Coordinates of C-alpha atoms in Angstrom, one line a residue:
X1071 CA 77.0 108.0 -65.2
X1072 CA 79.9 108.0 -62.9
X1073 CA 80.9 104.4 -63.7
X1074 CA 81.9 103.8 -60.0
X1075 CA 79.7 101.3 -58.1
X1076 CA 78.2 102.5 -54.8
X1077 CA 79.8 99.5 -53.0
X1078 CA 83.2 100.6 -54.3
X1079 CA 82.7 104.2 -53.2
X1080 CA 81.5 103.1 -49.8
X1081 CA 84.4 100.7 -49.6
X1082 CA 86.9 103.6 -50.3
X1083 CA 85.2 105.8 -47.7
X1084 CA 85.2 103.0 -45.2
X1085 CA 88.9 102.4 -45.8
X1086 CA 89.6 106.0 -45.2
X1087 CA 87.6 106.1 -42.0
X1088 CA 89.3 102.9 -40.8
X1089 CA 92.8 104.3 -41.6
X1090 CA 91.9 107.6 -39.7
X1091 CA 90.6 105.6 -36.7
X1092 CA 93.8 103.5 -36.6
X1093 CA 96.0 106.6 -36.8
X1094 CA 94.1 108.3 -33.9
X1095 CA 94.5 105.1 -31.8
X1096 CA 98.2 104.9 -32.5
X1097 CA 98.6 108.6 -31.7
X1098 CA 96.8 108.2 -28.4
X1099 CA 98.8 105.0 -27.4
X1100 CA 102.2 106.4 -28.3
X1101 CA 102.4 110.2 -28.5
X1102 CA 106.0 110.2 -29.6
X1103 CA 105.3 108.1 -32.7
X1104 CA 103.6 110.5 -35.1
X1105 CA 104.5 108.5 -38.2
X1106 CA 101.1 106.6 -38.2
X1107 CA 99.1 109.9 -38.4
X1108 CA 101.3 111.2 -41.2
X1109 CA 101.0 108.0 -43.1
X1110 CA 97.2 107.9 -42.7
X1111 CA 96.8 111.4 -43.9
X1112 CA 99.0 110.7 -46.9
X1113 CA 96.9 107.6 -47.7
X1114 CA 93.7 109.5 -47.2
X1115 CA 94.8 112.2 -49.6
X1116 CA 96.1 109.7 -52.1
X1117 CA 93.1 107.4 -52.3
X1118 CA 91.8 108.6 -55.7
X1119 CA 95.2 108.0 -57.3
X1120 CA 97.0 105.0 -55.8
X1121 CA 100.4 105.7 -57.4
X1122 CA 101.2 109.3 -56.3
X1123 CA 99.4 109.0 -53.0
X1124 CA 101.2 105.9 -52.0
X1125 CA 104.5 107.4 -52.9
X1126 CA 103.7 110.5 -50.9
X1127 CA 102.5 108.4 -47.9
X1128 CA 105.7 106.4 -47.9
X1129 CA 107.9 109.5 -47.9
X1130 CA 106.0 111.3 -45.2
X1131 CA 105.6 108.2 -43.2
X1132 CA 109.3 107.4 -43.4
X1133 CA 110.3 111.0 -42.4
X1134 CA 107.8 111.1 -39.5
X1135 CA 109.0 107.7 -38.3
X1136 CA 112.6 108.9 -38.2
X1137 CA 111.5 112.0 -36.2
X1138 CA 109.6 109.7 -33.8
X1139 CA 112.6 107.5 -33.4
X1140 CA 114.7 110.6 -32.5
X1141 CA 112.1 111.7 -30.0
X1142 CA 112.0 108.2 -28.5
X1143 CA 115.7 108.3 -27.4
X1144 CA 116.2 111.7 -25.7
X1145 CA 119.5 110.7 -24.0
X1146 CA 121.2 109.9 -27.3
X1147 CA 119.8 113.1 -28.9
X1148 CA 121.2 115.2 -26.1
X1149 CA 124.5 113.5 -26.3
X1150 CA 124.7 114.1 -30.1
X1151 CA 123.7 117.7 -29.7
X1152 CA 126.4 118.2 -27.0
X1153 CA 129.0 116.6 -29.4
X1154 CA 127.8 118.8 -32.3
X1155 CA 128.1 121.9 -30.1
X1156 CA 131.7 121.0 -29.1
X1157 CA 130.7 120.3 -25.5
X1158 CA 131.9 117.2 -23.6
X1159 CA 129.0 115.1 -22.2
X1160 CA 128.6 115.0 -18.5
X1161 CA 129.7 111.4 -18.1
X1162 CA 132.9 112.0 -20.2
X1163 CA 133.7 115.0 -17.9
X1164 CA 133.4 112.9 -14.8
X1165 CA 135.6 110.2 -16.4
X1166 CA 138.2 112.7 -17.4
X1167 CA 138.3 114.2 -14.0
X1168 CA 138.8 110.8 -12.5
X1169 CA 141.7 110.1 -14.8
X1170 CA 143.3 113.5 -14.4
X1171 CA 143.1 113.5 -10.6
X1172 CA 146.6 113.3 -9.3
X1173 CA 147.4 110.4 -7.0
X1174 CA 148.1 111.2 -3.4
X1175 CA 151.3 109.1 -3.8
X1176 CA 153.0 111.5 -6.2
X1177 CA 156.5 113.0 -5.9
X1178 CA 155.4 116.3 -4.5
X1179 CA 153.3 114.7 -1.7
X1180 CA 156.1 112.2 -0.9
X1181 CA 158.5 115.1 -0.3
X1182 CA 155.9 116.7 2.0
X1183 CA 155.5 113.4 3.9
X1184 CA 159.3 113.2 4.2
X1185 CA 159.3 116.6 5.8
X1186 CA 156.7 115.5 8.3
X1187 CA 158.7 112.4 9.2
X1188 CA 161.9 114.5 9.6
X1189 CA 160.2 116.6 12.3
X1190 CA 160.4 114.0 15.1
X1191 CA 163.8 112.8 13.7
X1192 CA 165.2 116.3 13.9
X1193 CA 163.9 116.8 17.5
X1194 CA 165.5 113.5 18.6
X1195 CA 168.8 114.3 17.0
X1196 CA 168.8 117.9 18.4
X1197 CA 168.2 116.8 22.0
X1198 CA 170.4 113.7 21.8
X1199 CA 173.1 113.5 24.5
X1200 CA 171.9 116.6 26.2
X1201 CA 171.6 118.7 23.0
X1202 CA 175.2 120.0 23.0
X1203 CA 177.1 117.3 21.2
X1204 CA 178.5 118.8 18.0
X1205 CA 178.1 115.4 16.1
X1206 CA 174.5 115.1 17.0
X1207 CA 173.9 118.7 16.2
X1208 CA 175.5 118.2 12.8
X1209 CA 173.1 115.4 12.1
X1210 CA 170.2 117.5 13.3
X1211 CA 171.3 120.3 10.9
X1212 CA 171.4 117.8 8.0
X1213 CA 167.8 116.8 8.8
X1214 CA 166.7 120.4 9.0
X1215 CA 168.5 121.3 5.7
X1216 CA 166.8 118.4 3.9
X1217 CA 163.5 119.5 5.1
X1218 CA 164.0 123.1 4.0
X1219 CA 165.4 122.1 0.6
X1220 CA 162.4 119.8 -0.1
X1221 CA 160.1 122.7 0.8
X1222 CA 161.6 124.5 -2.2
X1223 CA 160.8 121.7 -4.6
X1224 CA 157.5 120.1 -3.6
X1225 CA 155.3 123.1 -4.4
X1226 CA 157.1 123.8 -7.7
X1227 CA 156.7 120.1 -8.8
X1228 CA 153.1 120.1 -7.9
X1229 CA 152.3 123.2 -9.9
X1230 CA 154.5 122.4 -12.9
X1231 CA 153.3 118.8 -13.4
X1232 CA 149.7 119.2 -12.2
X1233 CA 150.2 117.2 -9.0
X1234 CA 148.2 119.5 -6.8
X1235 CA 146.0 117.5 -4.3
X1236 CA 143.9 118.3 -1.3
X1237 CA 146.3 116.4 0.9
X1238 CA 149.2 118.6 -0.4
X1239 CA 147.3 121.8 0.2
X1240 CA 146.8 120.9 3.8
X1241 CA 150.0 119.0 4.6
X1242 CA 152.5 121.3 3.0
X1243 CA 152.0 124.4 5.2
X1244 CA 151.7 122.1 8.3
X1245 CA 155.1 120.6 7.4
X1246 CA 156.7 124.0 6.9
X1247 CA 155.5 125.4 10.2
X1248 CA 156.2 122.1 12.1
X1249 CA 159.9 121.9 11.2
X1250 CA 160.6 125.6 11.8
X1251 CA 158.6 125.6 15.1
X1252 CA 160.4 122.5 16.3
X1253 CA 163.8 124.0 15.6
X1254 CA 163.0 127.3 17.3
X1255 CA 161.5 125.6 20.4
X1256 CA 164.5 123.2 20.7
X1257 CA 167.0 126.1 20.4
X1258 CA 165.1 128.2 23.0
X1259 CA 164.8 125.2 25.3
X1260 CA 168.5 124.6 25.1
X1261 CA 169.2 128.3 25.8
X1262 CA 170.8 129.0 22.4
X1263 CA 168.0 131.4 21.3
X1264 CA 166.0 133.9 23.3
X1265 CA 162.4 132.9 23.8
X1266 CA 161.1 136.3 22.6
X1267 CA 162.7 135.5 19.2
X1268 CA 160.8 132.2 19.0
X1269 CA 157.6 134.0 20.2
X1270 CA 157.8 136.7 17.5
X1271 CA 158.4 134.2 14.6
X1272 CA 155.8 131.7 15.7
X1273 CA 153.3 134.4 16.6
X1274 CA 153.7 135.9 13.2
X1275 CA 153.1 132.6 11.4
X1276 CA 150.0 131.9 13.5
X1277 CA 148.7 135.4 12.9
X1278 CA 149.1 135.3 9.2
X1279 CA 147.4 131.9 9.1
X1280 CA 144.4 133.4 11.0
X1281 CA 144.4 136.4 8.7
X1282 CA 144.1 134.1 5.7
X1283 CA 141.1 132.4 7.1
X1284 CA 139.6 135.7 8.1
X1285 CA 139.5 137.1 4.6
X1286 CA 139.2 133.9 2.6
X1287 CA 135.6 134.7 1.7
X1288 CA 136.8 137.9 0.0
X1289 CA 139.9 136.5 -1.7
X1290 CA 143.4 135.1 -1.2
X1291 CA 146.4 137.0 0.1
X1292 CA 149.2 136.2 -2.4
X1293 CA 152.7 135.4 -1.2
X1294 CA 155.0 138.4 -1.5
X1295 CA 158.6 138.6 -2.3
X1296 CA 159.3 139.9 1.2
X1297 CA 157.6 136.8 2.6
X1298 CA 159.8 134.5 0.5
X1299 CA 162.9 136.4 1.5
X1300 CA 161.8 136.1 5.2
X1301 CA 161.4 132.3 4.8
X1302 CA 164.9 132.0 3.3
X1303 CA 166.5 134.2 5.9
X1304 CA 164.8 132.3 8.7
X1305 CA 166.0 129.0 7.3
X1306 CA 169.6 130.2 7.1
X1307 CA 169.6 131.8 10.5
X1308 CA 168.0 128.8 12.3
X1309 CA 170.3 126.4 10.4
X1310 CA 173.3 128.4 11.7
X1311 CA 172.0 128.2 15.2
X1312 CA 171.5 124.5 15.0
X1313 CA 175.2 124.0 14.2
X1314 CA 177.6 124.3 17.1
X1315 CA 179.4 127.4 15.6
X1316 CA 182.0 129.4 17.4
X1317 CA 184.0 132.6 16.8
X1318 CA 183.0 135.0 14.0
X1319 CA 180.5 132.5 12.6
X1320 CA 178.6 132.6 15.9
X1321 CA 178.6 136.4 15.6
X1322 CA 177.5 136.3 12.0
X1323 CA 174.5 134.0 12.8
X1324 CA 173.3 136.6 15.4
X1325 CA 173.1 139.3 12.7
X1326 CA 171.4 136.9 10.3
X1327 CA 168.8 136.1 12.9
X1328 CA 168.3 139.8 13.6
X1329 CA 167.6 140.3 9.9
X1330 CA 165.1 137.4 9.9
X1331 CA 163.3 138.9 12.9
X1332 CA 163.0 142.3 11.2
X1333 CA 161.7 140.7 8.0
X1334 CA 159.3 138.6 10.1
X1335 CA 157.8 141.8 11.7
X1336 CA 157.7 143.9 8.5
X1337 CA 156.1 141.2 6.3
X1338 CA 153.6 140.4 9.1
X1339 CA 152.5 144.0 9.2
X1340 CA 152.3 144.0 5.4
X1341 CA 150.0 140.9 5.5
X1342 CA 147.7 142.8 8.0
X1343 CA 147.5 145.7 5.6
X1344 CA 146.7 143.5 2.7
X1345 CA 144.0 141.6 4.7
X1346 CA 142.3 144.9 5.7
X1347 CA 142.3 146.2 2.1
X1348 CA 141.1 142.9 0.7
X1349 CA 138.3 142.7 3.2
X1350 CA 137.2 146.3 2.5
X1351 CA 137.2 145.7 -1.2
X1352 CA 135.2 142.5 -0.8
X1353 CA 132.6 144.2 1.4
X1354 CA 132.3 147.1 -1.0
X1355 CA 131.8 144.8 -4.0
X1356 CA 129.1 142.8 -2.2
X1357 CA 127.3 146.0 -1.2
X1358 CA 127.4 147.2 -4.8
X1359 CA 126.1 143.9 -6.1
X1360 CA 123.2 143.9 -3.6
X1361 CA 122.3 147.5 -4.6
X1362 CA 122.4 146.6 -8.3
X1363 CA 120.2 143.6 -7.7
X1364 CA 117.7 145.6 -5.7
X1365 CA 117.6 148.3 -8.4

């Protein structure tokens, strides 16, 4: 009545059971590969009609296989997602950082190294022949002037052309204080400058450095215009004392040094004020953040 032999019906049912068993085994062996299950289900549903069922099985199997292939390579998928989102993959960021890292041997750092080398050269020239020979003092002044001028350019070059390095951050302030300290100590040792002037200037520089470290966890104390004017005035005054000046120029240098001492004290007190305010603000912000977190 049905026209379908029992053997054929049994054969079709057996084929379906065999296909389902093979799909289950494939799913257990490789969880990421789901195409076998999808293909088996499509074949099972399409057994009565070979044409449409086979076509449906092929389409679903191909789609599932592509999905399984994507799941099988998570690294590539993540990289593609990062590119689609406009984000640079981690490896590319590291490579870019390595390329963009400024070399230690850049022009800004070379100028800083020159200042460090000029410190012992300046001391040798300053103390040559007893320290009172005008010719040697003129050469010492030239070394001091070169050091002060390069101080004006190295930081500007580093910031403008992205040449900032860890070496420059450490060596630049050391070179600044080394050349100024060497000049002040030599002048006081030769009796040209009172020791109390040297003490005030060097004490202020040391105090400001300690203040910066004291409040560094709360922020950075920016350089003020008064501080820059102080540095310029100190450089001019010390340079005039290095030269063997006489007459009205010797009187003029005394007044320039007096102005430098006043600016040194005033800007030092201003740094103390800024440090105290910055620390109080930092403590208040931390306290507010803790209270908000507890609430």
